Short mmCIF file of C-alpha atoms in Angstrom, two decimals:
data_model
loop_
_atom_site.label_atom_id
_atom_site.label_comp_id
_atom_site.label_asym_id
_atom_site.label_seq_id
_atom_site.Cartn_x
_atom_site.Cartn_y
_atom_site.Cartn_z
CA UNK A 1 -35.05 3.46 25.47
CA UNK A 2 -34.68 -0.13 24.46
CA UNK A 3 -31.52 -1.07 22.52
CA UNK A 4 -31.31 -3.62 19.57
CA UNK A 5 -28.67 -5.44 20.52
CA UNK A 6 -25.32 -5.25 23.05
CA UNK A 7 -22.37 -6.02 21.18
CA UNK A 8 -19.23 -6.94 22.88
CA UNK A 9 -15.63 -6.24 21.71
CA UNK A 10 -12.53 -9.02 20.97
CA UNK A 11 -11.15 -7.72 23.97
CA UNK A 12 -14.09 -8.95 26.38
CA UNK A 13 -15.09 -12.28 24.41
CA UNK A 14 -11.34 -13.16 23.44
CA UNK A 15 -11.58 -15.89 25.96
CA UNK A 16 -14.72 -17.07 24.39
CA UNK A 17 -15.44 -19.52 20.87
CA UNK A 18 -16.48 -17.25 18.26
CA UNK A 19 -17.14 -18.12 14.56
CA UNK A 20 -14.59 -17.54 12.02
CA UNK A 21 -16.31 -14.20 10.43
CA UNK A 22 -17.30 -12.84 14.10
CA UNK A 23 -13.41 -13.50 15.44
CA UNK A 24 -12.45 -11.47 11.85
CA UNK A 25 -14.77 -8.80 12.52
CA UNK A 26 -13.74 -8.63 16.19
CA UNK A 27 -17.52 -8.02 17.21
CA UNK A 28 -20.47 -10.18 18.02
CA UNK A 29 -24.17 -10.24 19.30
CA UNK A 30 -24.55 -11.72 22.60
CA UNK A 31 -27.75 -10.41 23.73
CA UNK A 32 -30.71 -8.58 22.32
CA UNK A 33 -33.56 -6.78 24.44
CA UNK A 34 -32.46 -4.99 26.44
CA UNK A 35 -34.67 -2.37 28.55
CA UNK A 36 -32.63 0.71 28.63
CA UNK A 37 -29.13 -1.08 29.82
CA UNK A 38 -27.00 1.57 31.76
CA UNK A 39 -24.03 -0.32 33.53
CA UNK A 40 -22.87 -3.03 31.96
CA UNK A 41 -19.64 -5.66 33.60
CA UNK A 42 -18.15 -8.53 33.29
CA UNK A 43 -18.26 -10.00 36.77
CA UNK A 44 -15.90 -12.27 38.73
CA UNK A 45 -18.76 -15.27 38.08
CA UNK A 46 -17.78 -15.20 34.76
CA UNK A 47 -21.41 -13.40 33.61
CA UNK A 48 -22.58 -10.02 32.13
CA UNK A 49 -23.79 -8.25 34.89
CA UNK A 50 -25.99 -5.05 33.50
CA UNK A 51 -28.78 -2.60 35.05
CA UNK A 52 -32.15 -1.96 32.88
CA UNK A 53 -32.32 1.96 33.67
CA UNK A 54 -36.17 1.37 32.87
CA UNK A 55 -36.39 -2.37 33.13
CA UNK A 56 -35.86 -1.72 36.29
CA UNK A 57 -33.69 -5.08 36.88
CA UNK A 58 -30.48 -6.16 37.24
CA UNK A 59 -29.61 -9.04 34.89
CA UNK A 60 -26.78 -11.86 34.36
CA UNK A 61 -26.46 -12.72 31.06
CA UNK A 62 -24.24 -15.78 29.85
CA UNK A 63 -21.76 -14.11 27.09
CA UNK A 64 -21.26 -17.79 25.24
CA UNK A 65 -25.35 -18.33 25.22
CA UNK A 66 -26.33 -14.81 25.67
CA UNK A 67 -29.39 -16.39 28.02
CA UNK A 68 -30.53 -13.64 30.42
CA UNK A 69 -31.08 -14.28 33.94
CA UNK A 70 -33.13 -11.85 36.28
CA UNK A 71 -31.15 -11.14 38.97
CA UNK A 72 -33.27 -8.54 40.23
CA UNK A 73 -36.36 -6.84 39.98
CA UNK A 74 -36.45 -3.43 41.85
CA UNK A 75 -39.56 -2.64 42.83
CA UNK A 76 -39.30 0.54 44.64
CA UNK A 77 -37.37 1.82 41.76
CA UNK A 78 -38.62 4.66 39.86
CA UNK A 79 -38.55 6.00 35.71
CA UNK A 80 -39.29 8.74 33.72
CA UNK A 81 -36.29 9.56 32.25
CA UNK A 82 -32.61 9.82 33.16
CA UNK A 83 -33.76 7.94 36.25
CA UNK A 84 -34.12 4.57 37.31
CA UNK A 85 -31.57 1.64 38.27
CA UNK A 86 -28.54 2.91 36.86
CA UNK A 87 -24.64 2.25 38.61
CA UNK A 88 -23.37 -1.21 40.11
CA UNK A 89 -20.97 -2.04 41.81
CA UNK A 90 -19.98 -5.89 42.16
CA UNK A 91 -17.64 -6.90 45.07
CA UNK A 92 -19.63 -10.97 45.39
CA UNK A 93 -21.30 -12.05 47.07
CA UNK A 94 -22.24 -8.21 47.35
CA UNK A 95 -23.50 -5.83 44.74
CA UNK A 96 -23.94 -2.51 45.53
CA UNK A 97 -26.65 -0.89 43.14
CA UNK A 98 -27.65 2.90 42.69
CA UNK A 99 -31.31 3.76 41.45
CA UNK A 100 -33.67 6.88 42.30
CA UNK A 101 -36.86 5.91 44.17
CA UNK A 102 -39.61 7.88 45.74
CA UNK A 103 -39.07 9.44 49.19
CA UNK A 104 -42.27 10.87 50.06
CA UNK A 105 -44.94 8.71 51.50
CA UNK A 106 -47.95 10.47 50.05
CA UNK A 107 -49.59 10.87 46.81
CA UNK A 108 -46.30 13.30 45.29
CA UNK A 109 -43.61 11.81 43.56
CA UNK A 110 -40.30 13.36 45.49
CA UNK A 111 -37.35 11.56 43.73
CA UNK A 112 -34.35 10.85 45.42
CA UNK A 113 -31.17 8.42 44.69
CA UNK A 114 -29.87 5.78 47.15
CA UNK A 115 -27.20 3.00 47.00
CA UNK A 116 -28.57 -0.52 48.01
CA UNK A 117 -25.96 -3.53 49.26
CA UNK A 118 -27.77 -7.05 48.04
CA UNK A 119 -26.18 -10.08 48.71
CA UNK A 120 -25.65 -12.90 45.51
CA UNK A 121 -27.10 -16.28 46.91
CA UNK A 122 -27.70 -18.37 43.31
CA UNK A 123 -27.79 -15.53 41.13
CA UNK A 124 -30.64 -13.88 42.68
CA UNK A 125 -29.75 -10.61 44.59
CA UNK A 126 -31.64 -11.05 48.00
CA UNK A 127 -31.21 -8.94 51.84
CA UNK A 128 -31.17 -5.06 50.24
CA UNK A 129 -29.67 -2.96 53.07
CA UNK A 130 -29.19 0.53 52.38
CA UNK A 131 -25.77 2.11 52.07
CA UNK A 132 -26.60 5.86 51.57
CA UNK A 133 -30.43 7.18 50.91
CA UNK A 134 -31.98 10.48 50.11
CA UNK A 135 -29.19 11.56 47.42
CA UNK A 136 -30.25 14.19 45.09
CA UNK A 137 -32.53 12.47 42.44
CA UNK A 138 -34.22 13.97 39.65
CA UNK A 139 -34.80 13.13 35.70
CA UNK A 140 -31.77 14.64 34.06
CA UNK A 141 -28.07 14.31 34.72
CA UNK A 142 -28.11 11.73 37.29
CA UNK A 143 -24.86 10.41 36.67
CA UNK A 144 -25.06 7.73 38.48
CA UNK A 145 -21.93 5.86 38.02
CA UNK A 146 -20.70 3.56 40.84
CA UNK A 147 -17.52 2.01 41.35
CA UNK A 148 -15.36 0.00 44.08
CA UNK A 149 -11.62 1.68 44.50
CA UNK A 150 -8.89 -0.39 45.27
CA UNK A 151 -9.09 1.24 48.41
CA UNK A 152 -11.99 -0.57 48.88
CA UNK A 153 -14.40 2.75 49.03
CA UNK A 154 -17.02 3.38 46.83
CA UNK A 155 -17.20 6.47 44.26
CA UNK A 156 -20.41 7.19 42.67
CA UNK A 157 -20.82 10.66 40.74
CA UNK A 158 -23.81 12.92 40.78
CA UNK A 159 -25.01 15.17 37.54
CA UNK A 160 -26.14 18.98 38.77
CA UNK A 161 -30.03 17.38 37.92
CA UNK A 162 -30.33 19.14 34.67
CA UNK A 163 -29.85 22.53 36.68
CA UNK A 164 -30.60 25.94 34.74
CA UNK A 165 -31.85 24.47 31.65
CA UNK A 166 -35.19 23.57 29.78
CA UNK A 167 -37.91 22.77 32.13
CA UNK A 168 -35.25 23.27 35.33
CA UNK A 169 -34.27 26.56 34.06
CA UNK A 170 -35.16 28.44 37.11
CA UNK A 171 -33.17 26.38 39.48
CA UNK A 172 -29.61 27.09 40.29
CA UNK A 173 -26.94 24.71 39.45
CA UNK A 174 -25.18 23.58 42.45
CA UNK A 175 -22.24 22.15 41.25
CA UNK A 176 -19.87 24.68 43.14
CA UNK A 177 -21.83 24.58 46.57
CA UNK A 178 -20.14 22.69 49.23
CA UNK A 179 -22.16 21.14 52.16
CA UNK A 180 -22.12 22.62 56.02
CA UNK A 181 -21.65 20.80 58.86
CA UNK A 182 -24.74 21.06 59.89
CA UNK A 183 -26.24 19.51 56.42
CA UNK A 184 -23.94 16.82 57.42
CA UNK A 185 -25.06 16.24 60.96
CA UNK A 186 -28.58 16.18 59.81
CA UNK A 187 -27.95 14.02 56.50
CA UNK A 188 -28.67 16.47 54.11
CA UNK A 189 -27.45 15.56 50.70
CA UNK A 190 -28.94 18.14 48.76
CA UNK A 191 -25.34 20.18 48.27
CA UNK A 192 -24.10 16.77 46.66
CA UNK A 193 -25.46 18.07 43.20
CA UNK A 194 -22.62 18.11 40.75
CA UNK A 195 -20.23 15.82 42.91
CA UNK A 196 -18.14 12.98 42.65
CA UNK A 197 -18.44 10.90 46.24
CA UNK A 198 -16.51 8.74 47.94
CA UNK A 199 -17.94 6.46 50.88
CA UNK A 200 -17.50 3.70 53.17
CA UNK A 201 -18.82 0.15 52.36
CA UNK A 202 -21.25 1.34 55.13
CA UNK A 203 -22.18 4.30 53.72
CA UNK A 204 -20.34 6.47 56.49
CA UNK A 205 -17.67 9.06 55.30
CA UNK A 206 -14.21 7.87 55.36
CA UNK A 207 -12.11 9.70 57.59
CA UNK A 208 -9.23 10.76 54.80
CA UNK A 209 -11.88 12.31 52.73
CA UNK A 210 -10.98 15.67 52.17
CA UNK A 211 -11.73 18.93 54.01
CA UNK A 212 -13.80 21.22 52.01
CA UNK A 213 -14.24 24.46 54.02
CA UNK A 214 -13.93 23.37 56.71
CA UNK A 215 -16.43 20.22 56.52
CA UNK A 216 -15.55 16.80 55.84
CA UNK A 217 -18.53 14.90 53.79
CA UNK A 218 -18.55 12.58 51.24
CA UNK A 219 -17.55 15.01 48.79
CA UNK A 220 -14.58 13.49 47.22
CA UNK A 221 -14.58 16.86 44.14
CA UNK A 222 -16.91 19.06 43.05
CA UNK A 223 -17.90 21.51 39.91
CA UNK A 224 -19.59 18.55 37.45
CA UNK A 225 -21.91 18.61 34.97
CA UNK A 226 -22.31 15.21 34.27
CA UNK A 227 -19.99 12.42 35.06
CA UNK A 228 -21.50 9.63 32.52
CA UNK A 229 -18.25 7.57 32.87
CA UNK A 230 -16.05 6.84 36.15
CA UNK A 231 -13.21 3.88 36.31
CA UNK A 232 -10.25 3.07 37.63
CA UNK A 233 -7.12 2.59 35.45
CA UNK A 234 -4.61 -0.02 35.93
CA UNK A 235 -2.27 1.90 38.45
CA UNK A 236 -4.94 3.32 40.37
CA UNK A 237 -5.75 6.58 38.77
CA UNK A 238 -9.48 7.37 38.68
CA UNK A 239 -11.02 8.89 35.22
CA UNK A 240 -13.94 10.24 34.59
CA UNK A 241 -15.71 11.29 31.02
CA UNK A 242 -18.17 14.32 31.38
CA UNK A 243 -20.90 15.21 29.28
CA UNK A 244 -20.57 18.90 28.41
CA UNK A 245 -23.09 21.25 27.17
CA UNK A 246 -22.83 21.38 22.95
CA UNK A 247 -19.34 21.32 23.41
CA UNK A 248 -16.57 20.21 25.03
CA UNK A 249 -17.34 16.63 26.38
CA UNK A 250 -14.70 16.31 29.09
CA UNK A 251 -12.21 13.45 30.15
CA UNK A 252 -10.65 13.76 33.60
CA UNK A 253 -8.47 12.38 36.04
CA UNK A 254 -10.17 12.86 39.49
CA UNK A 255 -8.32 14.00 42.09
CA UNK A 256 -8.92 14.46 45.92
CA UNK A 257 -10.48 17.38 46.95
CA UNK A 258 -10.51 18.86 43.37
CA UNK A 259 -12.66 21.44 41.72
CA UNK A 260 -13.55 20.92 37.92
CA UNK A 261 -15.25 24.00 37.17
CA UNK A 262 -18.72 23.82 36.14
CA UNK A 263 -20.71 25.90 35.68
CA UNK A 264 -18.11 28.50 34.94
CA UNK A 265 -15.74 26.71 32.64
CA UNK A 266 -16.77 23.97 30.01
CA UNK A 267 -13.82 21.97 28.66
CA UNK A 268 -10.69 24.61 28.72
CA UNK A 269 -10.64 28.09 30.17
CA UNK A 270 -10.44 29.14 26.23
CA UNK A 271 -13.71 31.44 25.98
CA UNK A 272 -14.54 29.35 23.14
CA UNK A 273 -18.03 29.09 22.33
CA UNK A 274 -19.38 29.04 25.78
CA UNK A 275 -20.30 31.65 28.19
CA UNK A 276 -22.21 30.72 31.62
CA UNK A 277 -25.95 32.05 31.08
CA UNK A 278 -27.37 31.73 34.23
CA UNK A 279 -30.91 31.56 33.70
CA UNK A 280 -31.91 30.85 37.43
CA UNK A 281 -30.52 34.76 38.26
CA UNK A 282 -32.55 36.48 36.22
CA UNK A 283 -35.34 37.90 37.66
CA UNK A 284 -38.04 37.40 35.17
CA UNK A 285 -36.47 33.73 35.00
CA UNK A 286 -40.15 32.80 35.79
CA UNK A 287 -41.54 34.27 32.64
CA UNK A 288 -39.22 33.80 29.98
CA UNK A 289 -39.42 30.71 27.42
CA UNK A 290 -35.94 28.89 27.59
CA UNK A 291 -33.87 28.95 24.80
CA UNK A 292 -31.39 27.03 23.92
CA UNK A 293 -29.23 29.11 21.47
CA UNK A 294 -30.31 32.59 22.86
CA UNK A 295 -29.72 34.52 25.91
CA UNK A 296 -31.96 37.03 26.84
CA UNK A 297 -30.64 40.74 27.94
CA UNK A 298 -32.22 39.67 31.75
CA UNK A 299 -30.06 36.48 31.81
CA UNK A 300 -26.78 37.03 33.54
CA UNK A 301 -23.31 35.74 31.74
CA UNK A 302 -20.16 35.18 32.40
CA UNK A 303 -17.22 34.18 30.18
CA UNK A 304 -14.77 31.41 31.18
CA UNK A 305 -12.04 33.76 31.83
CA UNK A 306 -13.49 36.21 33.97
CA UNK A 307 -14.02 32.89 36.61
CA UNK A 308 -10.41 33.32 38.17
CA UNK A 309 -10.98 30.24 40.59
CA UNK A 310 -8.44 27.21 40.60
CA UNK A 311 -10.07 23.85 39.07
CA UNK A 312 -8.72 20.86 37.03
CA UNK A 313 -8.63 21.10 33.35
CA UNK A 314 -9.66 18.09 31.32
CA UNK A 315 -7.06 16.12 29.98
CA UNK A 316 -8.81 16.12 26.67
CA UNK A 317 -12.06 17.62 25.51
CA UNK A 318 -14.24 16.61 22.33
CA UNK A 319 -16.14 18.85 20.28
CA UNK A 320 -14.28 22.15 21.16
CA UNK A 321 -15.47 24.71 18.37
CA UNK A 322 -14.72 28.15 18.02
CA UNK A 323 -17.29 30.83 19.02
CA UNK A 324 -18.40 31.24 15.57
CA UNK A 325 -19.62 27.65 14.92
CA UNK A 326 -23.08 27.85 14.28
CA UNK A 327 -25.10 25.31 16.44
CA UNK A 328 -28.13 25.27 14.46
CA UNK A 329 -27.33 24.28 11.15
CA UNK A 330 -25.44 20.92 13.48
CA UNK A 331 -29.04 20.84 14.75
CA UNK A 332 -30.51 20.77 11.57
CA UNK A 333 -28.45 18.45 9.97
CA UNK A 334 -29.16 15.89 13.18
CA UNK A 335 -32.40 16.63 13.93
CA UNK A 336 -34.34 15.79 10.51
CA UNK A 337 -37.91 15.50 11.96
CA UNK A 338 -37.99 18.88 13.77
CA UNK A 339 -37.26 21.53 11.22
CA UNK A 340 -35.00 24.35 10.69
CA UNK A 341 -34.23 26.65 13.52
CA UNK A 342 -32.85 30.42 12.67
CA UNK A 343 -29.32 30.46 12.24
CA UNK A 344 -27.91 31.99 15.20
CA UNK A 345 -24.77 31.49 17.33
CA UNK A 346 -25.30 29.36 20.07
CA UNK A 347 -24.06 30.39 23.71
CA UNK A 348 -25.32 28.57 26.53
CA UNK A 349 -26.50 25.15 27.22
CA UNK A 350 -27.12 21.26 25.60
CA UNK A 351 -29.40 19.73 23.26
CA UNK A 352 -29.37 16.10 21.98
CA UNK A 353 -31.82 13.92 20.58
CA UNK A 354 -35.37 15.02 20.59
CA UNK A 355 -37.30 14.16 24.06
CA UNK A 356 -33.98 13.79 25.81
CA UNK A 357 -31.37 16.54 27.90
CA UNK A 358 -27.93 15.71 27.29
#
């Protein structure tokens, strides 16, 4: 997706010269023509750094003139949908970058994600060193937010990879699965789906990471769907924003070793407009036509309240609606090009604009 403009708020541009009209509005267009920007941050060098998910580049943008400088083109990155050049964290001269790549040397495309450390020299990224490779990667629910904590550790979000919905409907959600010792020894990170990771700068496992089910790994928290935001507050608290299914986008406080409930709970455990329909567990899953609104009888269903494990509820949710809410009417209002679906209450999964899963 190419966005038409990068717009910064007055808070970011307060020290920059603005026209009278721009100053009054609090907004101004800095630059245009970015090719799928994903991570945008103001660097300590005074430039705006951004990754281009689909452009497969890292740019430095002069906030005064909007002039774009290509810091790197990531030649081994791959992009189809929600994959590509994604999260970025700066500790100049080092730049940490997360992106999807092809881990299969043969003709088949085997998406994985890696975090790579570059060194910035004269505005260009050089000398790439893999911090960690072989992380889960795909085309949906990558999350892929990367931040450097006040403890000098890297924090990285990995989504559930779009499991149990749409084309991945027969793939189980593994947000609750924790790695076993043998997987960690083998550097098999497949259990990292639906997690927030905490890593040393060299990619090793911090000695003070939580021990979960008897195993210490990179996993810091688990039970996540698609944590698309990650930031440390001024007091050192780690916050995350997370996309829910049709309801219950979340803001969470990320706490060491905690479970955040997905896929058994979306938002609060209130049994409102969400049940967990486990398509992947249906004996006839491969023969079913996925529906975003109606769960067939062969698909197991559980309510939020029937899952009694402890979890950390969000500090706030958005778009929490009663079970009687008709999502098909809502879709009709937004999807002007796709026609009208029969009015039926929704039970399970997400929808967004045509061609892109939430």
